[in-house]
Amino acid sequence: DIDRWQRSEYPQKSLTLTLCLKRSRLLCIITFKYLHKIEFAVDSSVFIYLVYSEMWTIWIQKMYFKLKWLFYQIYTVLHVFQKTYRRDLATITKLYQCLPVYKRQCERKPIYESFRKIVKDHPQKAAFLFEDECWTFSAVKELSNKIATYFEGEGYKKGDAIALLLGNCPDYICIWLGLSQIGVPVALINTNLLHDSLIHSIKIANCKGVIFGSNSAHGN
């Protein structure tokens, strides 16, 4: 029958097979026209079977390469995670610890309000270790309260600036916290400044008072 078909003994019969690639999918269109001869039915079925077998093979190959690519991506992600997870966990931990500080900054509360909360939670915990001394949070609060009471009694009020020229010691923080209680801003002056530079720094901050240590008095 195939030979007779090729010799055009069936001129009104036609077999059209269109294979095209559309959107990465193999589209097979098989059209039979005027197929009323039973002799060709067996051969056409075999042909269709071969076409679909080839399509199935191509689909399996495509799935194989897709799965191979997927497993490679998973392996890459796991490999990178294994190399960097310790660093990432440390970074996340640090960010979590900084959240309370960020929250306080957003609330724009005075520094002394935050200090009071710390003193309430950890009154006997060490705040400063200076030379042979251990300053607890309650001791720092007590000294800062005395400083606030003294300067308030001297007539300093909210908005009056005071220059602080002091070396590295716990009193530095206590003075700063005490003055912040009564709303007095503190101009922190560099102890290395001398003469005209020192005078200019005090004047530009419009300070109404200067707090300095014995070393600063002898040096300047």
PDB file of C-alpha atoms in Angstrom:
ATOM      1  CA  ASP A   1       0.000   0.000   0.000  1.00  0.00           C
ATOM      2  CA  ILE A   2       2.862   2.372   0.728  1.00  0.00           C
ATOM      3  CA  ASP A   3       4.315   1.740  -2.723  1.00  0.00           C
ATOM      4  CA  ARG A   4       0.962   2.347  -4.357  1.00  0.00           C
ATOM      5  CA  TRP A   5       0.632   5.525  -2.269  1.00  0.00           C
ATOM      6  CA  GLN A   6       4.037   6.776  -3.423  1.00  0.00           C
ATOM      7  CA  ARG A   7       3.138   5.987  -7.068  1.00  0.00           C
ATOM      8  CA  SER A   8       0.174   8.331  -6.604  1.00  0.00           C
ATOM      9  CA  GLU A   9      -2.344   5.602  -7.124  1.00  0.00           C
ATOM     10  CA  TYR A  10      -4.302   7.394  -4.438  1.00  0.00           C
ATOM     11  CA  PRO A  11      -4.060  10.963  -5.759  1.00  0.00           C
ATOM     12  CA  GLN A  12      -6.864  12.242  -3.532  1.00  0.00           C
ATOM     13  CA  LYS A  13      -5.238  10.995  -0.346  1.00  0.00           C
ATOM     14  CA  SER A  14      -2.709  13.119   1.455  1.00  0.00           C
ATOM     15  CA  LEU A  15      -0.753  12.793   4.652  1.00  0.00           C
ATOM     16  CA  THR A  16       0.425  16.013   6.254  1.00  0.00           C
ATOM     17  CA  LEU A  17       2.879  15.959   9.175  1.00  0.00           C
ATOM     18  CA  THR A  18       3.908  19.221  10.715  1.00  0.00           C
ATOM     19  CA  LEU A  19       6.518  19.344  13.424  1.00  0.00           C
ATOM     20  CA  CYS A  20       7.233  22.775  14.821  1.00  0.00           C
ATOM     21  CA  LEU A  21       8.837  24.163  17.941  1.00  0.00           C
ATOM     22  CA  LYS A  22       6.654  26.673  19.714  1.00  0.00           C
ATOM     23  CA  ARG A  23       7.417  28.086  23.181  1.00  0.00           C
ATOM     24  CA  SER A  24       9.896  25.283  23.830  1.00  0.00           C
ATOM     25  CA  ARG A  25       7.254  22.614  23.298  1.00  0.00           C
ATOM     26  CA  LEU A  26       7.110  20.156  20.433  1.00  0.00           C
ATOM     27  CA  LEU A  27       3.786  20.514  18.645  1.00  0.00           C
ATOM     28  CA  CYS A  28       2.837  17.617  16.442  1.00  0.00           C
ATOM     29  CA  ILE A  29      -0.057  18.013  14.032  1.00  0.00           C
ATOM     30  CA  ILE A  30      -1.050  14.998  11.981  1.00  0.00           C
ATOM     31  CA  THR A  31      -3.812  15.416   9.480  1.00  0.00           C
ATOM     32  CA  PHE A  32      -5.305  12.679   7.375  1.00  0.00           C
ATOM     33  CA  LYS A  33      -7.586  13.540   4.490  1.00  0.00           C
ATOM     34  CA  TYR A  34      -9.779  11.125   2.680  1.00  0.00           C
ATOM     35  CA  LEU A  35      -8.337   8.204   4.576  1.00  0.00           C
ATOM     36  CA  HIS A  36     -10.994   5.623   3.736  1.00  0.00           C
ATOM     37  CA  LYS A  37      -8.761   2.779   2.601  1.00  0.00           C
ATOM     38  CA  ILE A  38      -8.377   0.221   5.374  1.00  0.00           C
ATOM     39  CA  GLU A  39      -5.061  -0.972   3.903  1.00  0.00           C
ATOM     40  CA  PHE A  40      -3.293   2.201   4.999  1.00  0.00           C
ATOM     41  CA  ALA A  41      -4.768   2.289   8.491  1.00  0.00           C
ATOM     42  CA  VAL A  42      -2.185  -0.098   9.943  1.00  0.00           C
ATOM     43  CA  ASP A  43       0.765   1.748   8.456  1.00  0.00           C
ATOM     44  CA  SER A  44      -0.501   5.151   9.623  1.00  0.00           C
ATOM     45  CA  SER A  45      -0.962   3.846  13.176  1.00  0.00           C
ATOM     46  CA  VAL A  46       2.617   2.634  13.218  1.00  0.00           C
ATOM     47  CA  PHE A  47       3.785   6.004  11.942  1.00  0.00           C
ATOM     48  CA  ILE A  48       1.860   7.878  14.635  1.00  0.00           C
ATOM     49  CA  TYR A  49       3.307   5.558  17.261  1.00  0.00           C
ATOM     50  CA  LEU A  50       6.837   6.342  16.080  1.00  0.00           C
ATOM     51  CA  VAL A  51       6.171  10.082  16.150  1.00  0.00           C
ATOM     52  CA  TYR A  52       4.839   9.995  19.685  1.00  0.00           C
ATOM     53  CA  SER A  53       7.726   7.789  20.784  1.00  0.00           C
ATOM     54  CA  GLU A  54      10.158  10.382  19.478  1.00  0.00           C
ATOM     55  CA  MET A  55       8.255  13.144  21.236  1.00  0.00           C
ATOM     56  CA  TRP A  56       8.359  11.187  24.483  1.00  0.00           C
ATOM     57  CA  THR A  57      12.127  10.739  24.151  1.00  0.00           C
ATOM     58  CA  ILE A  58      12.628  14.460  23.586  1.00  0.00           C
ATOM     59  CA  TRP A  59      10.450  15.291  26.601  1.00  0.00           C
ATOM     60  CA  ILE A  60      12.448  12.922  28.822  1.00  0.00           C
ATOM     61  CA  GLN A  61      15.699  14.539  27.690  1.00  0.00           C
ATOM     62  CA  LYS A  62      14.356  18.004  28.435  1.00  0.00           C
ATOM     63  CA  MET A  63      13.208  16.933  31.889  1.00  0.00           C
ATOM     64  CA  TYR A  64      16.598  15.356  32.557  1.00  0.00           C
ATOM     65  CA  PHE A  65      18.464  18.578  31.797  1.00  0.00           C
ATOM     66  CA  LYS A  66      15.979  20.634  33.819  1.00  0.00           C
ATOM     67  CA  LEU A  67      16.365  18.371  36.847  1.00  0.00           C
ATOM     68  CA  LYS A  68      20.126  18.432  36.456  1.00  0.00           C
ATOM     69  CA  TRP A  69      20.096  22.235  36.429  1.00  0.00           C
ATOM     70  CA  LEU A  70      17.767  22.307  39.456  1.00  0.00           C
ATOM     71  CA  PHE A  71      19.972  19.992  41.515  1.00  0.00           C
ATOM     72  CA  TYR A  72      23.023  22.057  40.595  1.00  0.00           C
ATOM     73  CA  GLN A  73      21.316  25.233  41.839  1.00  0.00           C
ATOM     74  CA  ILE A  74      20.319  23.515  45.087  1.00  0.00           C
ATOM     75  CA  TYR A  75      23.878  22.286  45.573  1.00  0.00           C
ATOM     76  CA  THR A  76      25.242  25.796  44.976  1.00  0.00           C
ATOM     77  CA  VAL A  77      22.874  27.351  47.516  1.00  0.00           C
ATOM     78  CA  LEU A  78      23.673  24.735  50.156  1.00  0.00           C
ATOM     79  CA  HIS A  79      27.399  25.098  49.547  1.00  0.00           C
ATOM     80  CA  VAL A  80      27.260  28.882  49.980  1.00  0.00           C
ATOM     81  CA  PHE A  81      25.051  28.510  53.069  1.00  0.00           C
ATOM     82  CA  GLN A  82      27.517  26.076  54.639  1.00  0.00           C
ATOM     83  CA  LYS A  83      30.347  28.564  54.106  1.00  0.00           C
ATOM     84  CA  THR A  84      28.562  31.694  55.362  1.00  0.00           C
ATOM     85  CA  TYR A  85      25.882  30.684  57.883  1.00  0.00           C
ATOM     86  CA  ARG A  86      28.101  31.395  60.922  1.00  0.00           C
ATOM     87  CA  ARG A  87      28.809  34.919  59.714  1.00  0.00           C
ATOM     88  CA  ASP A  88      25.143  35.516  58.871  1.00  0.00           C
ATOM     89  CA  LEU A  89      23.958  34.302  62.281  1.00  0.00           C
ATOM     90  CA  ALA A  90      26.485  36.552  64.024  1.00  0.00           C
ATOM     91  CA  THR A  91      25.302  39.544  61.980  1.00  0.00           C
ATOM     92  CA  ILE A  92      21.639  38.835  62.731  1.00  0.00           C
ATOM     93  CA  THR A  93      22.445  38.531  66.444  1.00  0.00           C
ATOM     94  CA  LYS A  94      24.242  41.884  66.468  1.00  0.00           C
ATOM     95  CA  LEU A  95      21.373  43.562  64.642  1.00  0.00           C
ATOM     96  CA  TYR A  96      18.894  42.119  67.134  1.00  0.00           C
ATOM     97  CA  GLN A  97      20.966  43.470  70.012  1.00  0.00           C
ATOM     98  CA  CYS A  98      20.983  46.930  68.417  1.00  0.00           C
ATOM     99  CA  LEU A  99      17.197  47.077  68.081  1.00  0.00           C
ATOM    100  CA  PRO A 100      16.606  48.572  71.584  1.00  0.00           C
ATOM    101  CA  VAL A 101      19.129  51.342  70.846  1.00  0.00           C
ATOM    102  CA  TYR A 102      17.467  52.080  67.514  1.00  0.00           C
ATOM    103  CA  LYS A 103      14.064  52.117  69.189  1.00  0.00           C
ATOM    104  CA  ARG A 104      15.239  54.616  71.800  1.00  0.00           C
ATOM    105  CA  GLN A 105      16.667  56.845  69.086  1.00  0.00           C
ATOM    106  CA  CYS A 106      13.364  56.793  67.225  1.00  0.00           C
ATOM    107  CA  GLU A 107      11.520  57.748  70.406  1.00  0.00           C
ATOM    108  CA  ARG A 108      13.953  60.689  70.859  1.00  0.00           C
ATOM    109  CA  LYS A 109      14.020  60.366  74.631  1.00  0.00           C
ATOM    110  CA  PRO A 110      16.770  62.080  76.666  1.00  0.00           C
ATOM    111  CA  ILE A 111      19.810  59.947  77.386  1.00  0.00           C
ATOM    112  CA  TYR A 112      19.085  60.070  81.085  1.00  0.00           C
ATOM    113  CA  GLU A 113      15.695  58.389  80.597  1.00  0.00           C
ATOM    114  CA  SER A 114      17.440  55.402  79.034  1.00  0.00           C
ATOM    115  CA  PHE A 115      20.018  55.426  81.825  1.00  0.00           C
ATOM    116  CA  ARG A 116      17.290  55.304  84.479  1.00  0.00           C
ATOM    117  CA  LYS A 117      15.822  52.191  82.907  1.00  0.00           C
ATOM    118  CA  ILE A 118      19.227  50.482  82.935  1.00  0.00           C
ATOM    119  CA  VAL A 119      19.748  51.406  86.595  1.00  0.00           C
ATOM    120  CA  LYS A 120      16.323  49.997  87.448  1.00  0.00           C
ATOM    121  CA  ASP A 121      17.108  46.695  85.731  1.00  0.00           C
ATOM    122  CA  HIS A 122      20.746  46.336  86.895  1.00  0.00           C
ATOM    123  CA  PRO A 123      21.390  48.534  89.954  1.00  0.00           C
ATOM    124  CA  GLN A 124      24.400  46.609  91.279  1.00  0.00           C
ATOM    125  CA  LYS A 125      25.928  45.705  87.949  1.00  0.00           C
ATOM    126  CA  ALA A 126      29.339  47.211  87.155  1.00  0.00           C
ATOM    127  CA  ALA A 127      29.052  50.283  84.942  1.00  0.00           C
ATOM    128  CA  PHE A 128      32.735  51.351  84.923  1.00  0.00           C
ATOM    129  CA  LEU A 129      35.969  49.623  85.853  1.00  0.00           C
ATOM    130  CA  PHE A 130      38.444  52.447  86.313  1.00  0.00           C
ATOM    131  CA  GLU A 131      41.897  51.669  87.664  1.00  0.00           C
ATOM    132  CA  ASP A 132      41.196  49.841  90.964  1.00  0.00           C
ATOM    133  CA  GLU A 133      37.633  51.129  91.326  1.00  0.00           C
ATOM    134  CA  CYS A 134      34.334  49.545  90.326  1.00  0.00           C
ATOM    135  CA  TRP A 135      31.451  51.922  89.710  1.00  0.00           C
ATOM    136  CA  THR A 136      28.002  50.353  89.774  1.00  0.00           C
ATOM    137  CA  PHE A 137      25.023  51.826  87.946  1.00  0.00           C
ATOM    138  CA  SER A 138      23.442  52.894  91.234  1.00  0.00           C
ATOM    139  CA  ALA A 139      26.654  54.732  92.242  1.00  0.00           C
ATOM    140  CA  VAL A 140      26.749  56.554  88.903  1.00  0.00           C
ATOM    141  CA  LYS A 141      23.112  57.550  89.322  1.00  0.00           C
ATOM    142  CA  GLU A 142      23.724  58.840  92.855  1.00  0.00           C
ATOM    143  CA  LEU A 143      26.616  61.072  91.781  1.00  0.00           C
ATOM    144  CA  SER A 144      24.770  62.348  88.704  1.00  0.00           C
ATOM    145  CA  ASN A 145      21.769  63.268  90.884  1.00  0.00           C
ATOM    146  CA  LYS A 146      24.052  65.293  93.192  1.00  0.00           C
ATOM    147  CA  ILE A 147      25.544  67.121  90.208  1.00  0.00           C
ATOM    148  CA  ALA A 148      22.079  67.901  88.837  1.00  0.00           C
ATOM    149  CA  THR A 149      20.936  69.238  92.214  1.00  0.00           C
ATOM    150  CA  TYR A 150      24.037  71.415  92.604  1.00  0.00           C
ATOM    151  CA  PHE A 151      23.867  73.089  89.192  1.00  0.00           C
ATOM    152  CA  GLU A 152      20.127  73.560  89.446  1.00  0.00           C
ATOM    153  CA  GLY A 153      20.702  75.332  92.760  1.00  0.00           C
ATOM    154  CA  GLU A 154      23.293  77.559  91.081  1.00  0.00           C
ATOM    155  CA  GLY A 155      20.654  78.856  88.705  1.00  0.00           C
ATOM    156  CA  TYR A 156      21.383  76.842  85.595  1.00  0.00           C
ATOM    157  CA  LYS A 157      18.265  76.018  83.640  1.00  0.00           C
ATOM    158  CA  LYS A 158      17.236  74.224  80.474  1.00  0.00           C
ATOM    159  CA  GLY A 159      19.125  75.529  77.441  1.00  0.00           C
ATOM    160  CA  ASP A 160      22.155  76.907  79.307  1.00  0.00           C
ATOM    161  CA  ALA A 161      25.288  75.295  77.858  1.00  0.00           C
ATOM    162  CA  ILE A 162      28.280  74.247  79.952  1.00  0.00           C
ATOM    163  CA  ALA A 163      31.712  73.327  78.599  1.00  0.00           C
ATOM    164  CA  LEU A 164      33.278  70.135  79.929  1.00  0.00           C
ATOM    165  CA  LEU A 165      37.064  69.971  79.788  1.00  0.00           C
ATOM    166  CA  LEU A 166      37.987  66.812  81.608  1.00  0.00           C
ATOM    167  CA  GLY A 167      40.229  63.788  81.196  1.00  0.00           C
ATOM    168  CA  ASN A 168      39.264  60.134  81.002  1.00  0.00           C
ATOM    169  CA  CYS A 169      37.460  59.262  84.251  1.00  0.00           C
ATOM    170  CA  PRO A 170      34.005  58.102  85.471  1.00  0.00           C
ATOM    171  CA  ASP A 171      33.215  61.640  86.661  1.00  0.00           C
ATOM    172  CA  TYR A 172      33.068  62.675  83.010  1.00  0.00           C
ATOM    173  CA  ILE A 173      29.989  60.508  82.368  1.00  0.00           C
ATOM    174  CA  CYS A 174      28.406  61.390  85.713  1.00  0.00           C
ATOM    175  CA  ILE A 175      28.628  65.123  84.973  1.00  0.00           C
ATOM    176  CA  TRP A 176      27.171  64.625  81.517  1.00  0.00           C
ATOM    177  CA  LEU A 177      24.259  62.540  82.861  1.00  0.00           C
ATOM    178  CA  GLY A 178      23.634  64.936  85.755  1.00  0.00           C
ATOM    179  CA  LEU A 179      23.431  68.014  83.538  1.00  0.00           C
ATOM    180  CA  SER A 180      21.178  66.205  81.072  1.00  0.00           C
ATOM    181  CA  GLN A 181      18.635  65.733  83.879  1.00  0.00           C
ATOM    182  CA  ILE A 182      18.021  69.465  84.114  1.00  0.00           C
ATOM    183  CA  GLY A 183      18.183  70.012  80.340  1.00  0.00           C
ATOM    184  CA  VAL A 184      21.612  71.644  80.267  1.00  0.00           C
ATOM    185  CA  PRO A 185      23.547  70.739  77.079  1.00  0.00           C
ATOM    186  CA  VAL A 186      27.201  69.857  77.563  1.00  0.00           C
ATOM    187  CA  ALA A 187      29.860  71.026  75.109  1.00  0.00           C
ATOM    188  CA  LEU A 188      32.545  68.336  75.136  1.00  0.00           C
ATOM    189  CA  ILE A 189      35.827  70.188  74.621  1.00  0.00           C
ATOM    190  CA  ASN A 190      38.975  68.464  73.418  1.00  0.00           C
ATOM    191  CA  THR A 191      41.607  68.526  76.177  1.00  0.00           C
ATOM    192  CA  ASN A 192      44.373  69.025  73.591  1.00  0.00           C
ATOM    193  CA  LEU A 193      43.123  72.497  72.659  1.00  0.00           C
ATOM    194  CA  LEU A 194      45.173  75.435  73.921  1.00  0.00           C
ATOM    195  CA  HIS A 195      44.922  79.214  74.085  1.00  0.00           C
ATOM    196  CA  ASP A 196      42.970  80.763  71.197  1.00  0.00           C
ATOM    197  CA  SER A 197      41.562  77.453  69.942  1.00  0.00           C
ATOM    198  CA  LEU A 198      40.237  76.637  73.403  1.00  0.00           C
ATOM    199  CA  ILE A 199      38.701  80.080  73.857  1.00  0.00           C
ATOM    200  CA  HIS A 200      37.083  79.905  70.428  1.00  0.00           C
ATOM    201  CA  SER A 201      35.511  76.493  71.177  1.00  0.00           C
ATOM    202  CA  ILE A 202      34.011  77.761  74.423  1.00  0.00           C
ATOM    203  CA  LYS A 203      32.666  80.953  72.858  1.00  0.00           C
ATOM    204  CA  ILE A 204      31.214  79.295  69.765  1.00  0.00           C
ATOM    205  CA  ALA A 205      29.166  76.960  71.994  1.00  0.00           C
ATOM    206  CA  ASN A 206      27.890  79.983  73.968  1.00  0.00           C
ATOM    207  CA  CYS A 207      28.815  78.312  77.254  1.00  0.00           C
ATOM    208  CA  LYS A 208      27.811  79.944  80.533  1.00  0.00           C
ATOM    209  CA  GLY A 209      30.179  77.831  82.575  1.00  0.00           C
ATOM    210  CA  VAL A 210      33.231  75.603  82.285  1.00  0.00           C
ATOM    211  CA  ILE A 211      33.940  72.412  84.200  1.00  0.00           C
ATOM    212  CA  PHE A 212      37.585  71.349  84.116  1.00  0.00           C
ATOM    213  CA  GLY A 213      39.976  69.134  86.019  1.00  0.00           C
ATOM    214  CA  SER A 214      43.229  69.912  87.770  1.00  0.00           C
ATOM    215  CA  ASN A 215      45.319  68.746  84.801  1.00  0.00           C
ATOM    216  CA  SER A 216      43.506  71.112  82.455  1.00  0.00           C
ATOM    217  CA  ALA A 217      43.966  74.007  84.878  1.00  0.00           C
ATOM    218  CA  HIS A 218      47.746  73.566  84.976  1.00  0.00           C
ATOM    219  CA  GLY A 219      48.107  72.830  81.266  1.00  0.00           C
ATOM    220  CA  ASN A 220      46.001  75.718  79.934  1.00  0.00           C
TER     221      ASN A 220
END
